[in-house]
Amino acid sequence: MTTLINGKEIAQNLRDSIKKEIEDLKSEIGKVPGLAVVQVGNVAASSIYVKAKTKSAKEVGIDVIDHHLPEKTTQEELLKIIQSLNNQDNVNGILVQLPLPKHINEQIILDSIHPNKDADGFHPLNVGKLSIASNNNENLLIPCTPYGCLIMLKGLGVELSGKNAVVIGRSNIIGKPMAQLLLKESCTVTIAHSKTKDIQNICQKADIIVAAVGVPKMVKGNWIQKDAIVIDVGINRIEVEIEGEIKNKLVGDVNFDEAKLIASAITPVPGGVGPMTIACLLRNTTMAFKNTLK
Ligand code: GUN
């Protein structure tokens, strides 16, 4: 029987435990974590993500400081706002929603966020800490989507050590930190990407596949080894014909209908990795807050 990994439920449990932790902190010290959410411009997908992140943060008791800035905001203006958030004691986490408008250099902006307030775990110092730290992930600010994938993998209760893991995609946000997290679990990690030769053959040797490539249904059933675990990070909108009508449908990077017949466990799209990303953002913000109390 294939296990359908229920990201919605795992994320709900994580949010519940964060909410309880924040309630306890509030009654002990009278303070709650604060998260600044910065959006520049009006990219539709970003607006949806920012709304969902804000709503979830408020639900667990995090104070949200919202900065929705016009598209024409200059890099200097944005840097000034981040500088000011870096200096505000009531702000423990800063999230700048990506992508930023073309005239702003994303890396300069990410570098300007104080590493202790880096709710996304994208600052070079936190990227470096993730690759160096040999301990568990306690205290680290870790990119939210890959951390969510790791929590789902660990929740399966299978030994990760020694497993062949293939990560498809090499982005700074997902692929690279995912590989680091799996390496820390003593997996043998391969990162496949657009220039990789014979990707199907590489995937066929994987005990764990994490697909984060942004190509709808790229990973076919015959790419997957019997009883492999498949984590699908892709969120792709495609058009399908249903009863003579063209409709939009969300699909992952994995051909789910084929893969579910072969994998031992698989995440659906939607309802798999997606909800975990936001839950891990709340975890990072709470972690950053707790780090200030030490
Ligand atoms: N854009 C797409 N994913 C993310 C994310 O995880 N964090 C931020 N800040 N922007 C994103």
PDB file of C-alpha atoms and ligand atoms in Angstrom:
ATOM      1  CA  MET A   1       0.000   0.000   0.000  1.00  0.00           C
ATOM      2  CA  THR A   2       1.323   3.425  -0.927  1.00  0.00           C
ATOM      3  CA  THR A   3       1.294   5.992   1.888  1.00  0.00           C
ATOM      4  CA  LEU A   4      -0.173   9.316   0.837  1.00  0.00           C
ATOM      5  CA  ILE A   5       1.819  11.865   2.843  1.00  0.00           C
ATOM      6  CA  ASN A   6      -0.720  14.301   4.251  1.00  0.00           C
ATOM      7  CA  GLY A   7       1.086  17.658   4.269  1.00  0.00           C
ATOM      8  CA  LYS A   8      -2.056  19.472   5.379  1.00  0.00           C
ATOM      9  CA  GLU A   9      -2.328  17.389   8.526  1.00  0.00           C
ATOM     10  CA  ILE A  10       1.405  17.449   9.354  1.00  0.00           C
ATOM     11  CA  ALA A  11       1.459  21.237   8.857  1.00  0.00           C
ATOM     12  CA  GLN A  12      -1.624  21.632  11.052  1.00  0.00           C
ATOM     13  CA  ASN A  13       0.082  19.639  13.838  1.00  0.00           C
ATOM     14  CA  LEU A  14       3.204  21.785  13.524  1.00  0.00           C
ATOM     15  CA  ARG A  15       1.132  24.992  13.622  1.00  0.00           C
ATOM     16  CA  ASP A  16      -0.756  23.716  16.687  1.00  0.00           C
ATOM     17  CA  SER A  17       2.495  23.039  18.535  1.00  0.00           C
ATOM     18  CA  ILE A  18       3.889  26.479  17.566  1.00  0.00           C
ATOM     19  CA  LYS A  19       0.658  28.137  18.746  1.00  0.00           C
ATOM     20  CA  LYS A  20       0.948  26.369  22.102  1.00  0.00           C
ATOM     21  CA  GLU A  21       4.613  27.379  22.408  1.00  0.00           C
ATOM     22  CA  ILE A  22       3.748  31.032  21.694  1.00  0.00           C
ATOM     23  CA  GLU A  23       0.915  30.969  24.251  1.00  0.00           C
ATOM     24  CA  ASP A  24       3.334  29.602  26.847  1.00  0.00           C
ATOM     25  CA  LEU A  25       5.964  32.238  25.990  1.00  0.00           C
ATOM     26  CA  LYS A  26       3.341  34.963  26.214  1.00  0.00           C
ATOM     27  CA  SER A  27       2.261  33.900  29.680  1.00  0.00           C
ATOM     28  CA  GLU A  28       5.886  33.469  30.842  1.00  0.00           C
ATOM     29  CA  ILE A  29       7.456  36.660  29.467  1.00  0.00           C
ATOM     30  CA  GLY A  30       4.544  38.696  28.126  1.00  0.00           C
ATOM     31  CA  LYS A  31       5.947  38.860  24.590  1.00  0.00           C
ATOM     32  CA  VAL A  32       5.189  37.145  21.276  1.00  0.00           C
ATOM     33  CA  PRO A  33       7.291  36.795  18.098  1.00  0.00           C
ATOM     34  CA  GLY A  34       6.968  39.504  15.432  1.00  0.00           C
ATOM     35  CA  LEU A  35       7.243  38.855  11.701  1.00  0.00           C
ATOM     36  CA  ALA A  36       7.713  41.611   9.103  1.00  0.00           C
ATOM     37  CA  VAL A  37       6.320  40.586   5.725  1.00  0.00           C
ATOM     38  CA  VAL A  38       7.621  42.696   2.850  1.00  0.00           C
ATOM     39  CA  GLN A  39       6.135  42.548  -0.630  1.00  0.00           C
ATOM     40  CA  VAL A  40       7.224  44.817  -3.471  1.00  0.00           C
ATOM     41  CA  GLY A  41       4.797  45.144  -6.363  1.00  0.00           C
ATOM     42  CA  ASN A  42       1.750  43.054  -7.146  1.00  0.00           C
ATOM     43  CA  VAL A  43       2.810  39.739  -8.694  1.00  0.00           C
ATOM     44  CA  ALA A  44      -0.391  37.716  -8.333  1.00  0.00           C
ATOM     45  CA  ALA A  45       1.267  34.538  -6.992  1.00  0.00           C
ATOM     46  CA  SER A  46       3.251  36.579  -4.431  1.00  0.00           C
ATOM     47  CA  SER A  47       0.075  38.268  -3.207  1.00  0.00           C
ATOM     48  CA  ILE A  48      -1.544  34.855  -2.666  1.00  0.00           C
ATOM     49  CA  TYR A  49       1.506  33.528  -0.762  1.00  0.00           C
ATOM     50  CA  VAL A  50       1.864  36.694   1.347  1.00  0.00           C
ATOM     51  CA  LYS A  51      -1.821  36.599   2.283  1.00  0.00           C
ATOM     52  CA  ALA A  52      -1.573  32.932   3.305  1.00  0.00           C
ATOM     53  CA  LYS A  53       1.632  33.516   5.305  1.00  0.00           C
ATOM     54  CA  THR A  54       0.144  36.547   7.105  1.00  0.00           C
ATOM     55  CA  LYS A  55      -3.065  34.681   7.962  1.00  0.00           C
ATOM     56  CA  SER A  56      -1.220  31.618   9.316  1.00  0.00           C
ATOM     57  CA  ALA A  57       1.201  33.749  11.338  1.00  0.00           C
ATOM     58  CA  LYS A  58      -1.654  35.655  12.986  1.00  0.00           C
ATOM     59  CA  GLU A  59      -3.506  32.401  13.734  1.00  0.00           C
ATOM     60  CA  VAL A  60      -0.606  31.047  15.804  1.00  0.00           C
ATOM     61  CA  GLY A  61      -0.236  34.342  17.696  1.00  0.00           C
ATOM     62  CA  ILE A  62       2.661  35.944  15.792  1.00  0.00           C
ATOM     63  CA  ASP A  63       2.444  39.752  15.399  1.00  0.00           C
ATOM     64  CA  VAL A  64       2.602  40.601  11.697  1.00  0.00           C
ATOM     65  CA  ILE A  65       4.101  43.874  10.498  1.00  0.00           C
ATOM     66  CA  ASP A  66       2.997  44.295   6.910  1.00  0.00           C
ATOM     67  CA  HIS A  67       4.965  46.315   4.324  1.00  0.00           C
ATOM     68  CA  HIS A  68       3.334  46.229   0.911  1.00  0.00           C
ATOM     69  CA  LEU A  69       5.428  48.546  -1.234  1.00  0.00           C
ATOM     70  CA  PRO A  70       4.785  49.874  -4.754  1.00  0.00           C
ATOM     71  CA  GLU A  71       6.470  48.234  -7.750  1.00  0.00           C
ATOM     72  CA  LYS A  72       8.569  51.381  -8.344  1.00  0.00           C
ATOM     73  CA  THR A  73      10.223  51.192  -4.883  1.00  0.00           C
ATOM     74  CA  THR A  74      13.965  51.624  -5.375  1.00  0.00           C
ATOM     75  CA  GLN A  75      16.627  49.282  -4.026  1.00  0.00           C
ATOM     76  CA  GLU A  76      17.838  52.056  -1.704  1.00  0.00           C
ATOM     77  CA  GLU A  77      14.335  52.607  -0.315  1.00  0.00           C
ATOM     78  CA  LEU A  78      13.909  48.874   0.303  1.00  0.00           C
ATOM     79  CA  LEU A  79      17.337  48.652   1.953  1.00  0.00           C
ATOM     80  CA  LYS A  80      16.350  51.509   4.289  1.00  0.00           C
ATOM     81  CA  ILE A  81      13.145  49.722   5.298  1.00  0.00           C
ATOM     82  CA  ILE A  82      15.045  46.491   5.987  1.00  0.00           C
ATOM     83  CA  GLN A  83      17.634  48.414   7.994  1.00  0.00           C
ATOM     84  CA  SER A  84      14.875  49.879  10.100  1.00  0.00           C
ATOM     85  CA  LEU A  85      13.272  46.411  10.608  1.00  0.00           C
ATOM     86  CA  ASN A  86      16.707  45.026  11.564  1.00  0.00           C
ATOM     87  CA  ASN A  87      16.780  47.616  14.377  1.00  0.00           C
ATOM     88  CA  GLN A  88      13.238  47.080  15.702  1.00  0.00           C
ATOM     89  CA  ASP A  89      13.076  44.932  18.835  1.00  0.00           C
ATOM     90  CA  ASN A  90       9.504  43.837  18.127  1.00  0.00           C
ATOM     91  CA  VAL A  91      10.568  42.335  14.769  1.00  0.00           C
ATOM     92  CA  ASN A  92      12.116  38.874  15.144  1.00  0.00           C
ATOM     93  CA  GLY A  93      11.687  37.658  11.586  1.00  0.00           C
ATOM     94  CA  ILE A  94      11.869  39.457   8.250  1.00  0.00           C
ATOM     95  CA  LEU A  95      10.486  37.916   5.091  1.00  0.00           C
ATOM     96  CA  VAL A  96      10.955  39.606   1.724  1.00  0.00           C
ATOM     97  CA  GLN A  97       8.727  37.839  -0.760  1.00  0.00           C
ATOM     98  CA  LEU A  98      10.524  36.825  -3.960  1.00  0.00           C
ATOM     99  CA  PRO A  99      10.698  37.498  -6.835  1.00  0.00           C
ATOM    100  CA  LEU A 100      11.504  41.184  -6.499  1.00  0.00           C
ATOM    101  CA  PRO A 101      11.051  43.623  -9.412  1.00  0.00           C
ATOM    102  CA  LYS A 102      13.868  43.418 -11.969  1.00  0.00           C
ATOM    103  CA  HIS A 103      15.461  46.746 -10.948  1.00  0.00           C
ATOM    104  CA  ILE A 104      16.230  45.389  -7.463  1.00  0.00           C
ATOM    105  CA  ASN A 105      19.147  43.012  -6.866  1.00  0.00           C
ATOM    106  CA  GLU A 106      17.683  40.147  -4.818  1.00  0.00           C
ATOM    107  CA  GLN A 107      20.976  38.990  -3.363  1.00  0.00           C
ATOM    108  CA  ILE A 108      21.841  42.486  -2.092  1.00  0.00           C
ATOM    109  CA  ILE A 109      18.450  42.594  -0.364  1.00  0.00           C
ATOM    110  CA  LEU A 110      18.759  39.098   1.143  1.00  0.00           C
ATOM    111  CA  ASP A 111      22.277  39.937   2.364  1.00  0.00           C
ATOM    112  CA  SER A 112      20.936  43.060   4.109  1.00  0.00           C
ATOM    113  CA  ILE A 113      18.525  41.150   6.380  1.00  0.00           C
ATOM    114  CA  HIS A 114      20.070  40.592   9.801  1.00  0.00           C
ATOM    115  CA  PRO A 115      21.031  36.887   9.870  1.00  0.00           C
ATOM    116  CA  ASN A 116      19.290  36.456  13.247  1.00  0.00           C
ATOM    117  CA  LYS A 117      16.043  37.759  11.726  1.00  0.00           C
ATOM    118  CA  ASP A 118      16.268  35.795   8.493  1.00  0.00           C
ATOM    119  CA  ALA A 119      12.865  34.057   8.542  1.00  0.00           C
ATOM    120  CA  ASP A 120      13.548  32.385   5.179  1.00  0.00           C
ATOM    121  CA  GLY A 121      17.031  31.112   5.991  1.00  0.00           C
ATOM    122  CA  PHE A 122      18.348  32.674   2.767  1.00  0.00           C
ATOM    123  CA  HIS A 123      21.127  34.851   4.249  1.00  0.00           C
ATOM    124  CA  PRO A 124      24.642  33.604   3.311  1.00  0.00           C
ATOM    125  CA  LEU A 125      25.528  33.142   6.998  1.00  0.00           C
ATOM    126  CA  ASN A 126      22.549  30.846   7.554  1.00  0.00           C
ATOM    127  CA  VAL A 127      23.225  29.032   4.273  1.00  0.00           C
ATOM    128  CA  GLY A 128      26.777  28.469   5.519  1.00  0.00           C
ATOM    129  CA  LYS A 129      25.661  27.358   8.975  1.00  0.00           C
ATOM    130  CA  LEU A 130      23.326  24.801   7.423  1.00  0.00           C
ATOM    131  CA  SER A 131      26.176  23.314   5.431  1.00  0.00           C
ATOM    132  CA  ILE A 132      28.635  23.282   8.338  1.00  0.00           C
ATOM    133  CA  ALA A 133      26.533  22.306  11.356  1.00  0.00           C
ATOM    134  CA  SER A 134      26.804  18.632  12.129  1.00  0.00           C
ATOM    135  CA  ASN A 135      24.322  18.743  15.018  1.00  0.00           C
ATOM    136  CA  ASN A 136      20.566  18.508  14.687  1.00  0.00           C
ATOM    137  CA  ASN A 137      18.706  21.461  13.162  1.00  0.00           C
ATOM    138  CA  GLU A 138      17.834  23.052  16.511  1.00  0.00           C
ATOM    139  CA  ASN A 139      18.488  26.848  16.478  1.00  0.00           C
ATOM    140  CA  LEU A 140      19.205  27.010  12.747  1.00  0.00           C
ATOM    141  CA  LEU A 141      17.141  29.160  10.400  1.00  0.00           C
ATOM    142  CA  ILE A 142      16.493  26.787   7.521  1.00  0.00           C
ATOM    143  CA  PRO A 143      14.808  27.475   4.156  1.00  0.00           C
ATOM    144  CA  CYS A 144      11.164  26.643   4.727  1.00  0.00           C
ATOM    145  CA  THR A 145      10.231  24.391   1.806  1.00  0.00           C
ATOM    146  CA  PRO A 146      13.141  21.939   2.109  1.00  0.00           C
ATOM    147  CA  TYR A 147      12.764  21.867   5.884  1.00  0.00           C
ATOM    148  CA  GLY A 148       9.093  21.009   5.410  1.00  0.00           C
ATOM    149  CA  CYS A 149      10.104  18.165   3.081  1.00  0.00           C
ATOM    150  CA  LEU A 150      12.540  16.842   5.692  1.00  0.00           C
ATOM    151  CA  ILE A 151       9.871  16.904   8.411  1.00  0.00           C
ATOM    152  CA  MET A 152       7.565  14.891   6.155  1.00  0.00           C
ATOM    153  CA  LEU A 153      10.336  12.375   5.399  1.00  0.00           C
ATOM    154  CA  LYS A 154      11.183  11.991   9.086  1.00  0.00           C
ATOM    155  CA  GLY A 155       7.508  11.569   9.907  1.00  0.00           C
ATOM    156  CA  LEU A 156       7.475   8.365   7.858  1.00  0.00           C
ATOM    157  CA  GLY A 157       9.690   6.802  10.518  1.00  0.00           C
ATOM    158  CA  VAL A 158      12.026   5.172   7.989  1.00  0.00           C
ATOM    159  CA  GLU A 159      15.797   5.188   8.441  1.00  0.00           C
ATOM    160  CA  LEU A 160      17.228   7.913   6.192  1.00  0.00           C
ATOM    161  CA  SER A 161      20.881   7.140   6.872  1.00  0.00           C
ATOM    162  CA  GLY A 162      22.579   5.475   3.918  1.00  0.00           C
ATOM    163  CA  LYS A 163      19.663   6.020   1.537  1.00  0.00           C
ATOM    164  CA  ASN A 164      20.264   7.161  -2.043  1.00  0.00           C
ATOM    165  CA  ALA A 165      18.506  10.513  -2.347  1.00  0.00           C
ATOM    166  CA  VAL A 166      18.098  12.345  -5.648  1.00  0.00           C
ATOM    167  CA  VAL A 167      17.135  16.016  -5.572  1.00  0.00           C
ATOM    168  CA  ILE A 168      15.960  17.313  -8.933  1.00  0.00           C
ATOM    169  CA  GLY A 169      16.597  21.058  -9.119  1.00  0.00           C
ATOM    170  CA  ARG A 170      19.488  23.160  -7.824  1.00  0.00           C
ATOM    171  CA  SER A 171      17.837  26.410  -6.723  1.00  0.00           C
ATOM    172  CA  ASN A 172      19.135  28.327  -3.716  1.00  0.00           C
ATOM    173  CA  ILE A 173      15.636  28.247  -2.204  1.00  0.00           C
ATOM    174  CA  ILE A 174      14.932  24.519  -2.504  1.00  0.00           C
ATOM    175  CA  GLY A 175      17.339  22.181  -4.298  1.00  0.00           C
ATOM    176  CA  LYS A 176      20.631  23.150  -2.636  1.00  0.00           C
ATOM    177  CA  PRO A 177      19.349  23.401   0.966  1.00  0.00           C
ATOM    178  CA  MET A 178      17.361  20.172   0.468  1.00  0.00           C
ATOM    179  CA  ALA A 179      20.571  18.417  -0.525  1.00  0.00           C
ATOM    180  CA  GLN A 180      22.318  19.783   2.596  1.00  0.00           C
ATOM    181  CA  LEU A 181      19.522  18.599   4.867  1.00  0.00           C
ATOM    182  CA  LEU A 182      19.574  15.107   3.359  1.00  0.00           C
ATOM    183  CA  LEU A 183      23.360  15.001   3.622  1.00  0.00           C
ATOM    184  CA  LYS A 184      23.041  15.842   7.325  1.00  0.00           C
ATOM    185  CA  GLU A 185      20.779  12.793   7.621  1.00  0.00           C
ATOM    186  CA  SER A 186      23.640  10.741   6.119  1.00  0.00           C
ATOM    187  CA  CYS A 187      21.900  10.143   2.801  1.00  0.00           C
ATOM    188  CA  THR A 188      24.023   9.722  -0.310  1.00  0.00           C
ATOM    189  CA  VAL A 189      22.836  12.755  -2.243  1.00  0.00           C
ATOM    190  CA  THR A 190      22.767  13.423  -5.969  1.00  0.00           C
ATOM    191  CA  ILE A 191      21.608  16.778  -7.302  1.00  0.00           C
ATOM    192  CA  ALA A 192      20.189  16.480 -10.799  1.00  0.00           C
ATOM    193  CA  HIS A 193      19.415  19.532 -12.932  1.00  0.00           C
ATOM    194  CA  SER A 194      18.700  20.728 -16.436  1.00  0.00           C
ATOM    195  CA  LYS A 195      22.172  19.737 -17.704  1.00  0.00           C
ATOM    196  CA  THR A 196      22.206  16.300 -16.043  1.00  0.00           C
ATOM    197  CA  LYS A 197      22.644  13.441 -18.477  1.00  0.00           C
ATOM    198  CA  ASP A 198      20.328  10.424 -18.239  1.00  0.00           C
ATOM    199  CA  ILE A 199      18.277  11.770 -15.352  1.00  0.00           C
ATOM    200  CA  GLN A 200      15.822   8.868 -15.642  1.00  0.00           C
ATOM    201  CA  ASN A 201      18.595   6.359 -14.964  1.00  0.00           C
ATOM    202  CA  ILE A 202      19.787   8.373 -11.933  1.00  0.00           C
ATOM    203  CA  CYS A 203      16.267   8.550 -10.504  1.00  0.00           C
ATOM    204  CA  GLN A 204      15.788   4.811 -10.985  1.00  0.00           C
ATOM    205  CA  LYS A 205      18.538   4.222  -8.392  1.00  0.00           C
ATOM    206  CA  ALA A 206      16.988   6.556  -5.804  1.00  0.00           C
ATOM    207  CA  ASP A 207      15.406   5.462  -2.538  1.00  0.00           C
ATOM    208  CA  ILE A 208      14.183   9.046  -2.117  1.00  0.00           C
ATOM    209  CA  ILE A 209      13.308  11.488  -4.890  1.00  0.00           C
ATOM    210  CA  VAL A 210      12.663  15.168  -4.185  1.00  0.00           C
ATOM    211  CA  ALA A 211      11.436  16.876  -7.339  1.00  0.00           C
ATOM    212  CA  ALA A 212      11.785  20.673  -7.324  1.00  0.00           C
ATOM    213  CA  VAL A 213      12.235  21.552 -10.942  1.00  0.00           C
ATOM    214  CA  GLY A 214       9.059  23.349 -12.065  1.00  0.00           C
ATOM    215  CA  VAL A 215       8.287  21.069 -15.017  1.00  0.00           C
ATOM    216  CA  PRO A 216       4.765  19.606 -14.892  1.00  0.00           C
ATOM    217  CA  LYS A 217       4.707  15.796 -14.461  1.00  0.00           C
ATOM    218  CA  MET A 218       8.372  15.443 -15.482  1.00  0.00           C
ATOM    219  CA  VAL A 219       9.070  12.426 -13.248  1.00  0.00           C
ATOM    220  CA  LYS A 220       7.316   9.466 -14.827  1.00  0.00           C
ATOM    221  CA  GLY A 221       6.341   6.207 -13.182  1.00  0.00           C
ATOM    222  CA  ASN A 222       9.145   4.310 -14.917  1.00  0.00           C
ATOM    223  CA  TRP A 223      11.739   6.713 -13.416  1.00  0.00           C
ATOM    224  CA  ILE A 224      10.875   5.470  -9.953  1.00  0.00           C
ATOM    225  CA  GLN A 225      12.325   2.465  -8.169  1.00  0.00           C
ATOM    226  CA  LYS A 226       9.814   0.130  -6.500  1.00  0.00           C
ATOM    227  CA  ASP A 227       9.006   1.417  -2.986  1.00  0.00           C
ATOM    228  CA  ALA A 228      10.967   4.675  -3.331  1.00  0.00           C
ATOM    229  CA  ILE A 229       9.716   7.714  -1.412  1.00  0.00           C
ATOM    230  CA  VAL A 230       8.649  10.595  -3.650  1.00  0.00           C
ATOM    231  CA  ILE A 231       8.397  14.200  -2.460  1.00  0.00           C
ATOM    232  CA  ASP A 232       6.902  16.521  -5.062  1.00  0.00           C
ATOM    233  CA  VAL A 233       7.711  20.203  -4.527  1.00  0.00           C
ATOM    234  CA  GLY A 234       6.332  21.334  -7.893  1.00  0.00           C
ATOM    235  CA  ILE A 235       3.285  23.573  -8.119  1.00  0.00           C
ATOM    236  CA  ASN A 236       2.473  23.961 -11.813  1.00  0.00           C
ATOM    237  CA  ARG A 237      -0.709  25.324 -13.274  1.00  0.00           C
ATOM    238  CA  ILE A 238      -1.728  23.513 -16.457  1.00  0.00           C
ATOM    239  CA  GLU A 239      -4.805  23.580 -18.642  1.00  0.00           C
ATOM    240  CA  VAL A 240      -6.806  20.367 -18.943  1.00  0.00           C
ATOM    241  CA  GLU A 241      -9.992  19.534 -20.768  1.00  0.00           C
ATOM    242  CA  ILE A 242     -12.731  18.330 -18.426  1.00  0.00           C
ATOM    243  CA  GLU A 243     -16.067  17.412 -20.020  1.00  0.00           C
ATOM    244  CA  GLY A 244     -15.306  19.564 -23.066  1.00  0.00           C
ATOM    245  CA  GLU A 245     -14.253  22.592 -21.011  1.00  0.00           C
ATOM    246  CA  ILE A 246     -10.688  23.900 -20.584  1.00  0.00           C
ATOM    247  CA  LYS A 247      -9.908  24.246 -16.893  1.00  0.00           C
ATOM    248  CA  ASN A 248      -6.854  25.149 -14.819  1.00  0.00           C
ATOM    249  CA  LYS A 249      -5.376  22.369 -12.736  1.00  0.00           C
ATOM    250  CA  LEU A 250      -2.475  22.304 -10.257  1.00  0.00           C
ATOM    251  CA  VAL A 251      -0.005  19.504 -10.870  1.00  0.00           C
ATOM    252  CA  GLY A 252       3.397  18.682  -9.437  1.00  0.00           C
ATOM    253  CA  ASP A 253       6.712  17.810 -11.060  1.00  0.00           C
ATOM    254  CA  VAL A 254       5.802  14.130 -10.711  1.00  0.00           C
ATOM    255  CA  ASN A 255       3.241  12.190 -12.700  1.00  0.00           C
ATOM    256  CA  PHE A 256       1.231  11.367  -9.609  1.00  0.00           C
ATOM    257  CA  ASP A 257      -1.110   8.773 -11.148  1.00  0.00           C
ATOM    258  CA  GLU A 258       1.840   6.722 -12.382  1.00  0.00           C
ATOM    259  CA  ALA A 259       4.096   7.283  -9.370  1.00  0.00           C
ATOM    260  CA  LYS A 260       1.536   6.329  -6.723  1.00  0.00           C
ATOM    261  CA  LEU A 261       1.440   2.797  -8.149  1.00  0.00           C
ATOM    262  CA  ILE A 262       5.167   2.316  -7.543  1.00  0.00           C
ATOM    263  CA  ALA A 263       6.273   4.534  -4.629  1.00  0.00           C
ATOM    264  CA  SER A 264       6.025   3.415  -0.995  1.00  0.00           C
ATOM    265  CA  ALA A 265       5.071   6.980  -0.031  1.00  0.00           C
ATOM    266  CA  ILE A 266       4.268  10.085  -2.028  1.00  0.00           C
ATOM    267  CA  THR A 267       3.136  13.684  -1.487  1.00  0.00           C
ATOM    268  CA  PRO A 268       0.098  14.881  -3.444  1.00  0.00           C
ATOM    269  CA  VAL A 269      -0.163  18.261  -5.188  1.00  0.00           C
ATOM    270  CA  PRO A 270      -1.908  20.202  -3.770  1.00  0.00           C
ATOM    271  CA  GLY A 271      -1.946  19.217  -0.087  1.00  0.00           C
ATOM    272  CA  GLY A 272       1.591  17.900   0.194  1.00  0.00           C
ATOM    273  CA  VAL A 273       4.646  20.137   0.470  1.00  0.00           C
ATOM    274  CA  GLY A 274       2.739  23.450   0.054  1.00  0.00           C
ATOM    275  CA  PRO A 275       1.251  23.740   3.569  1.00  0.00           C
ATOM    276  CA  MET A 276       4.569  22.718   5.140  1.00  0.00           C
ATOM    277  CA  THR A 277       6.387  25.775   3.729  1.00  0.00           C
ATOM    278  CA  ILE A 278       4.223  28.192   5.689  1.00  0.00           C
ATOM    279  CA  ALA A 279       4.325  26.092   8.865  1.00  0.00           C
ATOM    280  CA  CYS A 280       8.151  26.140   8.706  1.00  0.00           C
ATOM    281  CA  LEU A 281       8.148  29.925   8.276  1.00  0.00           C
ATOM    282  CA  LEU A 282       6.251  30.142  11.564  1.00  0.00           C
ATOM    283  CA  ARG A 283       8.762  27.745  13.117  1.00  0.00           C
ATOM    284  CA  ASN A 284      11.689  29.904  11.935  1.00  0.00           C
ATOM    285  CA  THR A 285      10.085  33.102  13.254  1.00  0.00           C
ATOM    286  CA  THR A 286       9.443  31.478  16.633  1.00  0.00           C
ATOM    287  CA  MET A 287      12.985  30.072  16.657  1.00  0.00           C
ATOM    288  CA  ALA A 288      14.439  33.537  15.890  1.00  0.00           C
ATOM    289  CA  PHE A 289      12.372  34.973  18.765  1.00  0.00           C
ATOM    290  CA  LYS A 290      13.501  32.260  21.195  1.00  0.00           C
ATOM    291  CA  ASN A 291      17.114  32.824  20.146  1.00  0.00           C
ATOM    292  CA  THR A 292      16.822  36.428  21.411  1.00  0.00           C
ATOM    293  CA  LEU A 293      15.895  35.154  24.900  1.00  0.00           C
ATOM    294  CA  LYS A 294      19.114  33.172  25.337  1.00  0.00           C
TER     295      LYS A 294
HETATM  296  N1  GUN B   1       9.069  32.979  -3.344  1.00  0.00           N
HETATM  297  C1  GUN B   1       8.847  31.676  -3.599  1.00  0.00           C
HETATM  298  N2  GUN B   1       9.118  30.912  -2.512  1.00  0.00           N
HETATM  299  C2  GUN B   1       9.534  31.759  -1.553  1.00  0.00           C
HETATM  300  C3  GUN B   1       9.953  31.567  -0.211  1.00  0.00           C
HETATM  301  O1  GUN B   1      10.024  30.455   0.327  1.00  0.00           O
HETATM  302  N3  GUN B   1      10.312  32.710   0.465  1.00  0.00           N
HETATM  303  C4  GUN B   1      10.252  33.942  -0.122  1.00  0.00           C
HETATM  304  N4  GUN B   1      10.626  34.975   0.622  1.00  0.00           N
HETATM  305  N5  GUN B   1       9.877  34.148  -1.365  1.00  0.00           N
HETATM  306  C5  GUN B   1       9.509  33.061  -2.078  1.00  0.00           C
END
